[in-house]
Short mmCIF file of C-alpha atoms in Angstrom, two decimals:
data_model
loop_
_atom_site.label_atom_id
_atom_site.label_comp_id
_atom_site.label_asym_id
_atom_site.label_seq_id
_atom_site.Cartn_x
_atom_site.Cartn_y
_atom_site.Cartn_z
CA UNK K 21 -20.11 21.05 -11.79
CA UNK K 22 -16.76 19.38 -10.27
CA UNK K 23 -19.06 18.60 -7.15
CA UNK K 24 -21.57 17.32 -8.38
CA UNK K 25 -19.19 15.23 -10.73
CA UNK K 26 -17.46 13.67 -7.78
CA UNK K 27 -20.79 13.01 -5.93
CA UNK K 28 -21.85 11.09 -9.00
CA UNK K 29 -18.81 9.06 -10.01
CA UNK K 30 -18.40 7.80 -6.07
CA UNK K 31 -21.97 6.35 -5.83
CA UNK K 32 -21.66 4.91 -9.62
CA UNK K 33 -18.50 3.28 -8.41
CA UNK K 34 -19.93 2.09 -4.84
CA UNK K 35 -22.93 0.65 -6.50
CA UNK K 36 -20.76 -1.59 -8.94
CA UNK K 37 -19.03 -2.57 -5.75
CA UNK K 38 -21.90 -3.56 -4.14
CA UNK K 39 -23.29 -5.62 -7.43
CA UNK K 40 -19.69 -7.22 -7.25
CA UNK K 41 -21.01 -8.76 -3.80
CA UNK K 42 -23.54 -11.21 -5.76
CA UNK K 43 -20.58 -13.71 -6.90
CA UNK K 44 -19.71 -14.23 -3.21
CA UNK K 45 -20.74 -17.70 -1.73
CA UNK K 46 -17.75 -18.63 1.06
CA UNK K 47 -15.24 -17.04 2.85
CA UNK K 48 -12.37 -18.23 -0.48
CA UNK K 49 -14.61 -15.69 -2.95
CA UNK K 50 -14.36 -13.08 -0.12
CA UNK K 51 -10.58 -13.19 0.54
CA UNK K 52 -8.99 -14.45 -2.82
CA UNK K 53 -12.06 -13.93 -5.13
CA UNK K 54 -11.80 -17.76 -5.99
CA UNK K 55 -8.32 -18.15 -7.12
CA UNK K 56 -9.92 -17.47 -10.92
CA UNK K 57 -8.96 -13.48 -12.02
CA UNK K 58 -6.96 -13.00 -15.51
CA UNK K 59 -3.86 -11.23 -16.34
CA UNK K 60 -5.44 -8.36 -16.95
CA UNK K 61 -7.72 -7.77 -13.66
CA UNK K 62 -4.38 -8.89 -11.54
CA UNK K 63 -2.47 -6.25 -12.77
CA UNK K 64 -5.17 -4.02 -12.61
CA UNK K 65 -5.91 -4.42 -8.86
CA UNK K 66 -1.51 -4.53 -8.32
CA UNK K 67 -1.35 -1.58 -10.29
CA UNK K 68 -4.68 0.07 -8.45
CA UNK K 69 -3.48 -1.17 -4.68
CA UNK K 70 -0.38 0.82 -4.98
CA UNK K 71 -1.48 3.85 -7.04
CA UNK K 72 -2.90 5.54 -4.04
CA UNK K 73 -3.07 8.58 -2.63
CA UNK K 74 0.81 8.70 -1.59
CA UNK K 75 0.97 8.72 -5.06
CA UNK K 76 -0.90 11.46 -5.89
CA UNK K 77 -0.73 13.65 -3.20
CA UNK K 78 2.13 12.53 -0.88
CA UNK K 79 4.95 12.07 -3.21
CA UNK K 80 4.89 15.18 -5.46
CA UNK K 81 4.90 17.33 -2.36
CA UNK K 82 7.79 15.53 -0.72
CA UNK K 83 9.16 15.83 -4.14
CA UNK K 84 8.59 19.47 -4.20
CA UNK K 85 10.95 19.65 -0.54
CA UNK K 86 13.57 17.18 -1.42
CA UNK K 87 13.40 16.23 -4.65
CA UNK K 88 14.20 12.35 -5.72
CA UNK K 89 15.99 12.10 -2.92
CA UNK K 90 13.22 12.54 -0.73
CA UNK K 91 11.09 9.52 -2.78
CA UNK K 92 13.33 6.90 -2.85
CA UNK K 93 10.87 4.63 -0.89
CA UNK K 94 8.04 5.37 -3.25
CA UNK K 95 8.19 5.00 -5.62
CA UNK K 96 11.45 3.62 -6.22
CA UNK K 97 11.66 0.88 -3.46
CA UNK K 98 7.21 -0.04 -3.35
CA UNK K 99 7.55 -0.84 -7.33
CA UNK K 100 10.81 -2.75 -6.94
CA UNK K 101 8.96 -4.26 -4.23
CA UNK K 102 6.37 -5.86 -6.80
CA UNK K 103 9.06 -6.96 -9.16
CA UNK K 104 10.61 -9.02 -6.82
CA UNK K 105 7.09 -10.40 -5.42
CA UNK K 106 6.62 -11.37 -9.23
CA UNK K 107 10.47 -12.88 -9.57
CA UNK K 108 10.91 -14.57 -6.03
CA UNK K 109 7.17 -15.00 -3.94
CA UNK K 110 4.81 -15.62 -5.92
CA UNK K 111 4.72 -18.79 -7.62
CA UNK K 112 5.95 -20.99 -4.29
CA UNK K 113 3.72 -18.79 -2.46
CA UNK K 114 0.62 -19.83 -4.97
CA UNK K 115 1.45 -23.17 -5.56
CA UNK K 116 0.75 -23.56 -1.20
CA UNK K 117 -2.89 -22.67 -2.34
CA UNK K 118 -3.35 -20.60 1.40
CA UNK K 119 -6.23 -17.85 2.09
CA UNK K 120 -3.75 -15.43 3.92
CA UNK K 121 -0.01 -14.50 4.24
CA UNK K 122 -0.06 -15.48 7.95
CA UNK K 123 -0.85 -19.09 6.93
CA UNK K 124 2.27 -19.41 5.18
CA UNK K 125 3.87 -18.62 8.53
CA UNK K 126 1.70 -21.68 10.02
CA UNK K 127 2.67 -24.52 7.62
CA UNK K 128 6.22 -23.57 7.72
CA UNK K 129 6.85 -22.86 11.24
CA UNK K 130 4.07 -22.93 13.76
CA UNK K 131 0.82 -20.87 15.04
CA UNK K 132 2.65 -18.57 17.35
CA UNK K 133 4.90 -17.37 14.57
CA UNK K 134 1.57 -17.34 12.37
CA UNK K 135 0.12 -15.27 15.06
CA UNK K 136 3.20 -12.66 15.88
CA UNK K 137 3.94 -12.11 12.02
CA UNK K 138 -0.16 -11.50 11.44
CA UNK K 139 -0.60 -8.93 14.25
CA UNK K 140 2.48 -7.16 12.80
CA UNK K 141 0.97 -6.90 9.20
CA UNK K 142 -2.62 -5.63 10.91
CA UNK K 143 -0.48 -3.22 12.82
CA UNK K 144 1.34 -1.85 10.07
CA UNK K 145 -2.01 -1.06 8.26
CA UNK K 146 -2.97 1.55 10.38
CA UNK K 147 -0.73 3.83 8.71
CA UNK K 148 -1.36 2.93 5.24
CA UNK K 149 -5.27 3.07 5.23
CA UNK K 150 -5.33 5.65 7.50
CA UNK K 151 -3.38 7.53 4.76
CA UNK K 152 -6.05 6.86 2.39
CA UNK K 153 -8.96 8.01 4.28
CA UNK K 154 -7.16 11.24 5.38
CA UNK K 155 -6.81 11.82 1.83
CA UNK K 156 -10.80 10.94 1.06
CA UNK K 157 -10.96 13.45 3.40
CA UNK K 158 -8.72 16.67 1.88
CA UNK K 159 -10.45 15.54 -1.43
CA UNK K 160 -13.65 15.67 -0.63
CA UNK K 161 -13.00 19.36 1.69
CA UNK K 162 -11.12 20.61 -1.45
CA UNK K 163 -13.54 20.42 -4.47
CA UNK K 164 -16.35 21.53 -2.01
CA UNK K 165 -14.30 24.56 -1.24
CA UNK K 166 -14.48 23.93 2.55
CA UNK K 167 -17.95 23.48 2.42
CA UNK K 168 -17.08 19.80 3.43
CA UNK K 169 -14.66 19.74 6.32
CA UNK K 170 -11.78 17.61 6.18
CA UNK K 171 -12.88 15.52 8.56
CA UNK K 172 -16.58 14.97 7.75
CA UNK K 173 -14.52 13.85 4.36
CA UNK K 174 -12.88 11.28 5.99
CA UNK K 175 -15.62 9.88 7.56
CA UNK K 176 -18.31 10.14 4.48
CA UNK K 177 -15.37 8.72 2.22
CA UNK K 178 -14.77 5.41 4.96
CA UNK K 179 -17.93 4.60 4.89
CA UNK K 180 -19.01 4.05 2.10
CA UNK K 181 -15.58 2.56 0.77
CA UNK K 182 -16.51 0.05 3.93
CA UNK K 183 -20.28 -0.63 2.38
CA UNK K 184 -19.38 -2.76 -1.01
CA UNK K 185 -15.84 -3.86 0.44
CA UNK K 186 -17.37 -5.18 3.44
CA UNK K 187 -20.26 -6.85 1.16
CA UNK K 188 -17.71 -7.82 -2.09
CA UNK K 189 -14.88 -8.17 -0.46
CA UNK K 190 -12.14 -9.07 -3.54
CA UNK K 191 -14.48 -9.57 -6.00
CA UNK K 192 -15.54 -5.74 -5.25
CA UNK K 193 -12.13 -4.98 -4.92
CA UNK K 194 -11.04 -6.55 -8.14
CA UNK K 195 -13.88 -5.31 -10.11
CA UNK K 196 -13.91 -1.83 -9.05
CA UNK K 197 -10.02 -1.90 -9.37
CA UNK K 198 -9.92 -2.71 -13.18
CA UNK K 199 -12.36 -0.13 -13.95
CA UNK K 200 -10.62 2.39 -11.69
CA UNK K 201 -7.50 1.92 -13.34
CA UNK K 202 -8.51 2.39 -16.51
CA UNK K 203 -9.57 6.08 -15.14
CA UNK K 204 -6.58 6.48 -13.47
CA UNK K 205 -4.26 5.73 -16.82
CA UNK K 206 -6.70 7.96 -18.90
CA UNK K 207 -7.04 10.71 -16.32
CA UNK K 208 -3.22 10.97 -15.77
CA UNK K 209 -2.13 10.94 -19.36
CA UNK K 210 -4.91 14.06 -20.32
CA UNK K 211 -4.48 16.42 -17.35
CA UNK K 212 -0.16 15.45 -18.20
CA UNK K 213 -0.45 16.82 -21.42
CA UNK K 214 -3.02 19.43 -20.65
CA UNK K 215 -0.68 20.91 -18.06
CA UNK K 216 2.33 20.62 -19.90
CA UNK K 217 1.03 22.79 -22.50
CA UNK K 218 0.72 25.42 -19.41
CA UNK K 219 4.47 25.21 -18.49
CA UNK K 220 5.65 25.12 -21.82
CA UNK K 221 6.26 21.58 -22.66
CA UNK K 222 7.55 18.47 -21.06
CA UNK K 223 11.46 19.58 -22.05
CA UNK K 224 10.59 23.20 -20.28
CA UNK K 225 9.52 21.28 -16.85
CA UNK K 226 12.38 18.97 -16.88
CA UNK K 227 15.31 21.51 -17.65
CA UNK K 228 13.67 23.42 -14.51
CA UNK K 229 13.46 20.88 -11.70
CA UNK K 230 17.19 19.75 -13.27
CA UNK K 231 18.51 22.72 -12.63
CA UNK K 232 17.04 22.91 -9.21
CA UNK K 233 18.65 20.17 -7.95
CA UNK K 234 15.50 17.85 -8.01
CA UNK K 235 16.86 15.06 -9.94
CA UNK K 236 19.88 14.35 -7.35
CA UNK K 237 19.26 10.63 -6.03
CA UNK K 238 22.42 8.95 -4.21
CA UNK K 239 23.13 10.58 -0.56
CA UNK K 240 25.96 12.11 0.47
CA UNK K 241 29.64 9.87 0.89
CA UNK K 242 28.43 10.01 4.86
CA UNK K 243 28.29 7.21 6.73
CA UNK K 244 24.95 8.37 8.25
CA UNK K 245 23.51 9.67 4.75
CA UNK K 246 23.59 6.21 3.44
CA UNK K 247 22.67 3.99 5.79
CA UNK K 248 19.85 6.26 6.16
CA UNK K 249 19.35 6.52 2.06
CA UNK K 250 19.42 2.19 2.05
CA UNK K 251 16.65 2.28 5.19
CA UNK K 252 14.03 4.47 3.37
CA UNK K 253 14.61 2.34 0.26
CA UNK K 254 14.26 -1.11 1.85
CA UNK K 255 11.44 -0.17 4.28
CA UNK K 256 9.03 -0.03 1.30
CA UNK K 257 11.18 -2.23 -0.92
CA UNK K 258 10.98 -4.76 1.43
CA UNK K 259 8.70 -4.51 3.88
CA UNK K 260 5.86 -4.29 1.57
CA UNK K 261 6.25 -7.86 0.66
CA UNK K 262 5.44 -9.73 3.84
CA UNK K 263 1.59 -8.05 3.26
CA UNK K 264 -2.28 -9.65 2.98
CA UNK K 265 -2.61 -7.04 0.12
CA UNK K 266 0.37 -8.09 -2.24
CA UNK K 267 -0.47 -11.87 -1.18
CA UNK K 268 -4.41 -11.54 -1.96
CA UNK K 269 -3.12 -10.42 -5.37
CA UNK K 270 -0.79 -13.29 -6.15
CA UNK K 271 -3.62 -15.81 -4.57
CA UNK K 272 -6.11 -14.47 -6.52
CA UNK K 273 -4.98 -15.51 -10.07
CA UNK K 274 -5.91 -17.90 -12.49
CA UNK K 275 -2.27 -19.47 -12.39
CA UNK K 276 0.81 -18.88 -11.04
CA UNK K 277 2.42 -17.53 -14.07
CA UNK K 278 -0.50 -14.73 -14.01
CA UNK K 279 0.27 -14.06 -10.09
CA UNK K 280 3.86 -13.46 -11.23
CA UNK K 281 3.62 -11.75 -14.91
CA UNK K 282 1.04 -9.56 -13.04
CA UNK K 283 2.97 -8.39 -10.06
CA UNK K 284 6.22 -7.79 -11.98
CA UNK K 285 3.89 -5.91 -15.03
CA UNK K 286 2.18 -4.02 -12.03
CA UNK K 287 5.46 -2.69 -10.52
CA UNK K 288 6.69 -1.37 -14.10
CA UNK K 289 3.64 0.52 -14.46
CA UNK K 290 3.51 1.99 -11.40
CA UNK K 291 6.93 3.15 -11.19
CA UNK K 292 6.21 5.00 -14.95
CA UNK K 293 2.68 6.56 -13.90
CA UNK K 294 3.92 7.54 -10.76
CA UNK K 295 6.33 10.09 -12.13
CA UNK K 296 3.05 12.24 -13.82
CA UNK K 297 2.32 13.16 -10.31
CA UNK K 298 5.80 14.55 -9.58
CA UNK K 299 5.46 16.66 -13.21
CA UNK K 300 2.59 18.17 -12.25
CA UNK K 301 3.00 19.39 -9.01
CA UNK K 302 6.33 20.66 -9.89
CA UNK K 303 4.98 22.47 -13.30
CA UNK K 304 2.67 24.02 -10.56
CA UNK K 305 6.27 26.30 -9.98
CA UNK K 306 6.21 27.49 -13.72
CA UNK K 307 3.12 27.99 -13.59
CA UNK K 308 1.77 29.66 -10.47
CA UNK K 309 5.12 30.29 -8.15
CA UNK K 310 3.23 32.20 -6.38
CA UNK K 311 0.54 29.93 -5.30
CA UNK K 312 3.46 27.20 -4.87
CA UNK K 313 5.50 29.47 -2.33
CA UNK K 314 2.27 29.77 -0.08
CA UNK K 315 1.81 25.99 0.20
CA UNK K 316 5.37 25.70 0.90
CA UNK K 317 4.87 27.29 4.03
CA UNK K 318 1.87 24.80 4.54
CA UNK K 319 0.56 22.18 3.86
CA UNK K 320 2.60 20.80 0.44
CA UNK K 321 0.31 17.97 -0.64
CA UNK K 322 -2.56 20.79 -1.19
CA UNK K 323 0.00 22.13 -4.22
CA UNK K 324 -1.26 19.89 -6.59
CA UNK K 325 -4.93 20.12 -5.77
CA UNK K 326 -4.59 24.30 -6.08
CA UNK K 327 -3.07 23.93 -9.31
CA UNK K 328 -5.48 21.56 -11.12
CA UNK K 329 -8.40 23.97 -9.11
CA UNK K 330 -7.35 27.26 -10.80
CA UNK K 331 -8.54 29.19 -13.42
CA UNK K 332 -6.01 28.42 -16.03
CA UNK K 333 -6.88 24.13 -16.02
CA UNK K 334 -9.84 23.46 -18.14
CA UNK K 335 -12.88 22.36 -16.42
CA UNK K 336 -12.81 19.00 -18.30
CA UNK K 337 -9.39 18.69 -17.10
CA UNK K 338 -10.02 18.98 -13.24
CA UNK K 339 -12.76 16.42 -13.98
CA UNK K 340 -10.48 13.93 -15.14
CA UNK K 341 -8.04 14.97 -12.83
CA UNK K 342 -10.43 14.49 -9.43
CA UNK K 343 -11.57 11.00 -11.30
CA UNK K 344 -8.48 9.78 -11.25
CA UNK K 345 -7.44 10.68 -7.57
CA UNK K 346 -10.68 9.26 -6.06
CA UNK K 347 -10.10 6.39 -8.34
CA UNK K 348 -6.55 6.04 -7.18
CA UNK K 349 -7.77 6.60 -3.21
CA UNK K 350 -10.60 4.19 -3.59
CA UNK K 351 -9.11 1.35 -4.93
CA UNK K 352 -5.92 1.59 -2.53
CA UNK K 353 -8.34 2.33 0.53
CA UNK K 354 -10.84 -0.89 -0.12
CA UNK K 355 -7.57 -3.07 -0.88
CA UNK K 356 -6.22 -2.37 2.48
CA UNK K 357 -9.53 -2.50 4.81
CA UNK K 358 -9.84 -5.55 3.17
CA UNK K 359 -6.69 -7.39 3.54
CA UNK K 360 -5.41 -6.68 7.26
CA UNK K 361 -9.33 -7.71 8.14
CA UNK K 362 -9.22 -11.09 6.54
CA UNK K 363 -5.80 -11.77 8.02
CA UNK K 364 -6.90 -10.91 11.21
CA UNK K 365 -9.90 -12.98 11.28
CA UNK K 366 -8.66 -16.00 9.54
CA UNK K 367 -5.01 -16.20 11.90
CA UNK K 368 -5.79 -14.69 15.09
CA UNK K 369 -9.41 -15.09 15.42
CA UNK K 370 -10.32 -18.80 13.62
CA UNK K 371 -7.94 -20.56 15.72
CA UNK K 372 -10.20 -19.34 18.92
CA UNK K 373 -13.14 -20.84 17.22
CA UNK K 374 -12.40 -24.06 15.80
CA UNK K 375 -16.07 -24.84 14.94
CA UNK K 376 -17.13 -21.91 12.98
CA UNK K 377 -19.07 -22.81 10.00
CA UNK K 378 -17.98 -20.87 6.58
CA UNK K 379 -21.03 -18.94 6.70
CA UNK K 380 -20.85 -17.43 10.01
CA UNK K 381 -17.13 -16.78 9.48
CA UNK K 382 -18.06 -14.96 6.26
CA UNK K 383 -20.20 -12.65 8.87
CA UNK K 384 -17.04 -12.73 11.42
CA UNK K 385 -14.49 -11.21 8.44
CA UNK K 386 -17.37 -8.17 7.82
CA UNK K 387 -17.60 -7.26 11.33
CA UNK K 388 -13.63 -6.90 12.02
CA UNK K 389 -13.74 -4.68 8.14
CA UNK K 390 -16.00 -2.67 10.19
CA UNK K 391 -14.33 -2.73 13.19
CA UNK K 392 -11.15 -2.37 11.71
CA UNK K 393 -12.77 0.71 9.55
CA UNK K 394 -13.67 2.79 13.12
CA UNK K 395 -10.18 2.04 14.50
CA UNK K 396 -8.00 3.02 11.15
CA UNK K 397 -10.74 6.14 10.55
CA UNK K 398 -9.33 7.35 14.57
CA UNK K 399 -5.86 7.16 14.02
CA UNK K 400 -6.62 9.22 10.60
CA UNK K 401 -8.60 11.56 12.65
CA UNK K 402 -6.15 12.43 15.44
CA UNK K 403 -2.69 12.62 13.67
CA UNK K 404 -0.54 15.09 12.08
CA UNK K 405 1.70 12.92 9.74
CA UNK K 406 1.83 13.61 6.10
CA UNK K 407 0.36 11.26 3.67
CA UNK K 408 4.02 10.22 2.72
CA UNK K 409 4.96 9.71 6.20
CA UNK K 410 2.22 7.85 7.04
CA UNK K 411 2.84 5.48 4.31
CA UNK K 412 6.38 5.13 4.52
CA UNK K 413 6.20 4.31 8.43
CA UNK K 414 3.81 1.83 8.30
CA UNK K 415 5.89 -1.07 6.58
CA UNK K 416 8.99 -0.31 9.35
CA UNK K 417 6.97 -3.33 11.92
CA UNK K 418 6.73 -5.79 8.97
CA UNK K 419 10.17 -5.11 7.54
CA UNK K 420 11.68 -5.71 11.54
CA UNK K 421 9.03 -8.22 12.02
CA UNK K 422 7.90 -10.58 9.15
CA UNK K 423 10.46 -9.98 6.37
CA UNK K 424 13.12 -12.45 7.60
CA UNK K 425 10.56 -15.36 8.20
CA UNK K 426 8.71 -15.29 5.15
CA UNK K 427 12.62 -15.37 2.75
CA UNK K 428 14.33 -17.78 5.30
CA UNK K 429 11.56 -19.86 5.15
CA UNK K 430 11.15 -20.13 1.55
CA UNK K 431 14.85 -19.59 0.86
CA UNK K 432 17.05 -21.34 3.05
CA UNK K 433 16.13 -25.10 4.20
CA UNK K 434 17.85 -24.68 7.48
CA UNK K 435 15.60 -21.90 9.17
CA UNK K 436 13.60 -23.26 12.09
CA UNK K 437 10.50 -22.41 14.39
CA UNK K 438 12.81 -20.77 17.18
CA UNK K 439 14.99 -19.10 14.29
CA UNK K 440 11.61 -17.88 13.17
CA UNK K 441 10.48 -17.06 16.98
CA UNK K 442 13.68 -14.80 17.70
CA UNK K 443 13.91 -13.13 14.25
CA UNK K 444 10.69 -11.26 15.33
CA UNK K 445 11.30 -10.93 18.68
CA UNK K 446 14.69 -9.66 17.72
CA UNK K 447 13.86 -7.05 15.29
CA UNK K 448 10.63 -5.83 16.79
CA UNK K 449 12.26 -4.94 20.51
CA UNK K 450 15.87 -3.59 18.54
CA UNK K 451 13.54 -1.37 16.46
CA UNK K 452 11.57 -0.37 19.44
CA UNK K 453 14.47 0.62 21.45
CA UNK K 454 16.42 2.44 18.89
CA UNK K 455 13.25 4.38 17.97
CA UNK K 456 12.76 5.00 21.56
CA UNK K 457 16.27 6.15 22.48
CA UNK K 458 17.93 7.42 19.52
CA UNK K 459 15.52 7.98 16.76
CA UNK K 460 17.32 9.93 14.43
CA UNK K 461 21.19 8.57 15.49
CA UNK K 462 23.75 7.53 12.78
CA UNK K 463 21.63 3.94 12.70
CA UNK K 464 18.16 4.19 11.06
CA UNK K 465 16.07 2.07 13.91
CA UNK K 466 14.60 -0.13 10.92
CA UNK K 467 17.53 -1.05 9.86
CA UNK K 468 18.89 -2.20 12.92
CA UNK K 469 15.90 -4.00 13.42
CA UNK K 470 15.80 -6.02 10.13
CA UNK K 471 19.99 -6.52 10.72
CA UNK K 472 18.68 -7.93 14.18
CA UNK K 473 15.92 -10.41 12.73
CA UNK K 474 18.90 -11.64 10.74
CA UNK K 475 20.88 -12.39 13.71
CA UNK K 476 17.59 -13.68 15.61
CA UNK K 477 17.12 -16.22 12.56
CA UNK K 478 20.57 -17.25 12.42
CA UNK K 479 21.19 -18.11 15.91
CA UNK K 480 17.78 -19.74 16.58
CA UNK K 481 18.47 -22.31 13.56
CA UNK K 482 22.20 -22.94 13.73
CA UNK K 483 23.68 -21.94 17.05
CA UNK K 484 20.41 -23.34 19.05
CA UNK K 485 19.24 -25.87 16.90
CA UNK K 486 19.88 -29.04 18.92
CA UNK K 487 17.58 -27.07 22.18
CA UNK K 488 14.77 -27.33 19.98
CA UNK K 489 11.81 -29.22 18.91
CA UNK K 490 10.42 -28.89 15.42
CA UNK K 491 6.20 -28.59 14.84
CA UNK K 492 5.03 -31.43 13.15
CA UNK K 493 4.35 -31.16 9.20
#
């Protein structure tokens, strides 16, 4: 019944995608979903985009290891990273009325900085989709009971995310994402109180993981403890705000006090739903140590799958519970195919072909989502990496890389195009070289890196501001 429920909701929820893909005329419905969404889809797609399956899967098993300690990047730092999107980025970044985050970097410095800052927000994608798909893939292995192999998973669950993104683009996106997060809200709150009752109550849950230690956030007084406890936080904190997928968001509003109401409301929400995750996996220790001992040992992000999957969860429960992961995977997994695609075709490709017609660039932007879709699909394929880890890595290049532009620029009058130029040329070969030759030393490489595009910034727009020439307006 479960399998036959999960082959049912995915093509109900593909086909509205695809029937999404009739109010796309030009390439403006396609990558902001013509600047026209309410308050309520906005926050429904910001809510959706980061509710994903580090969320669901990644997070309570890193929990499970560390405890908050371990998950200060998300979900602490990603949802404080849409508050401040909401309180400082979105309305100058909405009243500039651009298609992508990397023509910010155009107007207000020049087309090579447009073009280094949007190669490091494609790059940094990899990761994050490839997170998603890997988890399509456990999903779809799990509630066949290996009948499905994890990697067939992957690959039936890219695809057909790719079929109505590729055709809707963010009307799909938007569309599927407000219905998806209803399911998501629903489906957490019932299989929450359903497996409460299991372990005894909320109050039972919390006195346990308490007493385990789990609750213990700041690092130890170590030098090395906290720089490394401030790195994980900012990575996500910060370096998710220089991103296509955040920026679609804002740009796809009604108005700019939507874009910001919406991003800050989306944060709040996603920082209080994301804690049901962390409950239930941990109840899982009540309520079948046994089982949660053996996937210690393993593979941790299969804890909360086992749990839901045993006898003891209603089948109504696991229903809801399966409906709200793939609703949670789908939405983050379209969201990001989508974005680094447009960004890449609209900065790095358009420039190259200066007299494409809209239509045939509307054809252009689907071909790199497929292209794009084979590529992330590989790396999820042929690594290792935890969900988490995947994640959490993937916003170190845009952090060292397009963080410092994008604040400088809109933040401090005196920046420049060469301040610009060496901040990411600064922070992406510091990063490189600390990751290379001291990964793990007493400085986090990502933080030396971001420290770096600092200094990069500074000196290009004070120290060497009379060698310079600035682009025309």
């Amino acid at each position: 019944m479960l399998l036959w429920f999960v082959i049912i909701y995915w093509v109900i929820s593909v086909a509205i995608g695809i029937y999404a893909a009739k109010f796309v005329h030009n390439t403006k419905d396609f990558a902001v979903a013509g600047r026209a969404m309410p308050m309520a889809v906005v926050t429904a797609t910001v809510f959706a985009t980061w509710f994903g399956s580090e969320t669901v899967l990644g997070i309570p098993a890193t929990f499970l290891k560390e405890g908050f300690a371990g998950v200060i990047a998300d979900p602490f730092g990603s949802s404080l990273c849409l508050v401040l999107v909401g309180l400082f980025f979105a309305r100058p970044l909405y009243r500039m009325n651009l298609l992508t985050i990397g023509d910010y970097y155009r107007k207000r410095y020049s087309r090579p900085v447009e073009m280094l800052t949007t190669l490091c927000i494609v790059v940094s994608y990899l990761g994050w989709v490839g997170a998603q798909i890997k988890a399509l893939g456990l999903v779809f292995s799990v509630v066949s009971d290996g009948a499905i192999t994890q990697q067939w998973g992957m690959i039936i669950g890219a695809s057909t995310v790719l079929v109505y993104t590729m055709l809707g683009g963010m009307f799909s996106v938007a569309i599927t994402d407000f219905i998806q997060m209803i399911i998501i809200v629903l489906g957490m709150l019932y299989i929450g109180w359903e497996v409460s009752g299991l372990a005894g109550g909320v109050g039972a849950v919390v006195s346990h993981a308490a007493a385990n230690g789990k609750f213990h956030i700041l690092p130890a007084p170590e030098l090395k403890d906290v720089l490394w406890f401030v790195a994980a936080w900012i990575t996500m904190m910060l370096g998710s705000i220089p991103q296509q997928d955040v920026f679609q968001r804002v740009q796809s509003a009604r108005n700019e006090n939507i874009a910001a109401r919406s991003s800050i409301l989306g944060g709040v929400l996603y920082f209080c739903f994301a804690f049901i995750p962390m409950f239930l996996a941990y109840s899982a220790t009540i309520i079948d140590p046994k089982m949660v001992e053996r996937n210690l040992a393993g593979d941790t992000q299969l804890i909360l799958p086992h749990l839901i999957l045993s006898p003891v969860v209603p089948i109504f429960a696991q229903i809801m519970f399966f409906g709200a992961l793939l609703s949670a995977i789908k939405s983050c997994a379209s969201a990001t195919l989508l974005a680094p695609s447009v960004s890449f075709s609209e900065n790095i490709l358009r420039p190259l072909l200066p007299r494409i017609g809209d239509h045939r660039f509307l054809h252009l932007m689907r071909v790199v989502i497929v292209g794009f879709t084979i590529v992330v699909t590989g790396v999820a394929l042929s690594t290792d990496a935890s969900i988490y880890k995947m994640v959490e890595n993937a916003y170190k290049v845009t952090l060292v890389g397009a963080f410092v532009p994008l604040v400088c620029g809109l933040y401090w009058r005196r920046s420049t195009n060469l301040g610009a130029t060496l901040a990411i040329v600064f922070g992406l070969a510091t990063w490189l070289v600390f990751e290379a030759v001291e990964p793990e030393g007493l400085v986090p490489p990502q933080l030396a890196g971001l420290v770096a595009s600092f200094g990069g910034m500074i000196l290009g727009s004070l120290a060497l501001r009379g060698l310079q020439r600035e682009p025309a307006a």
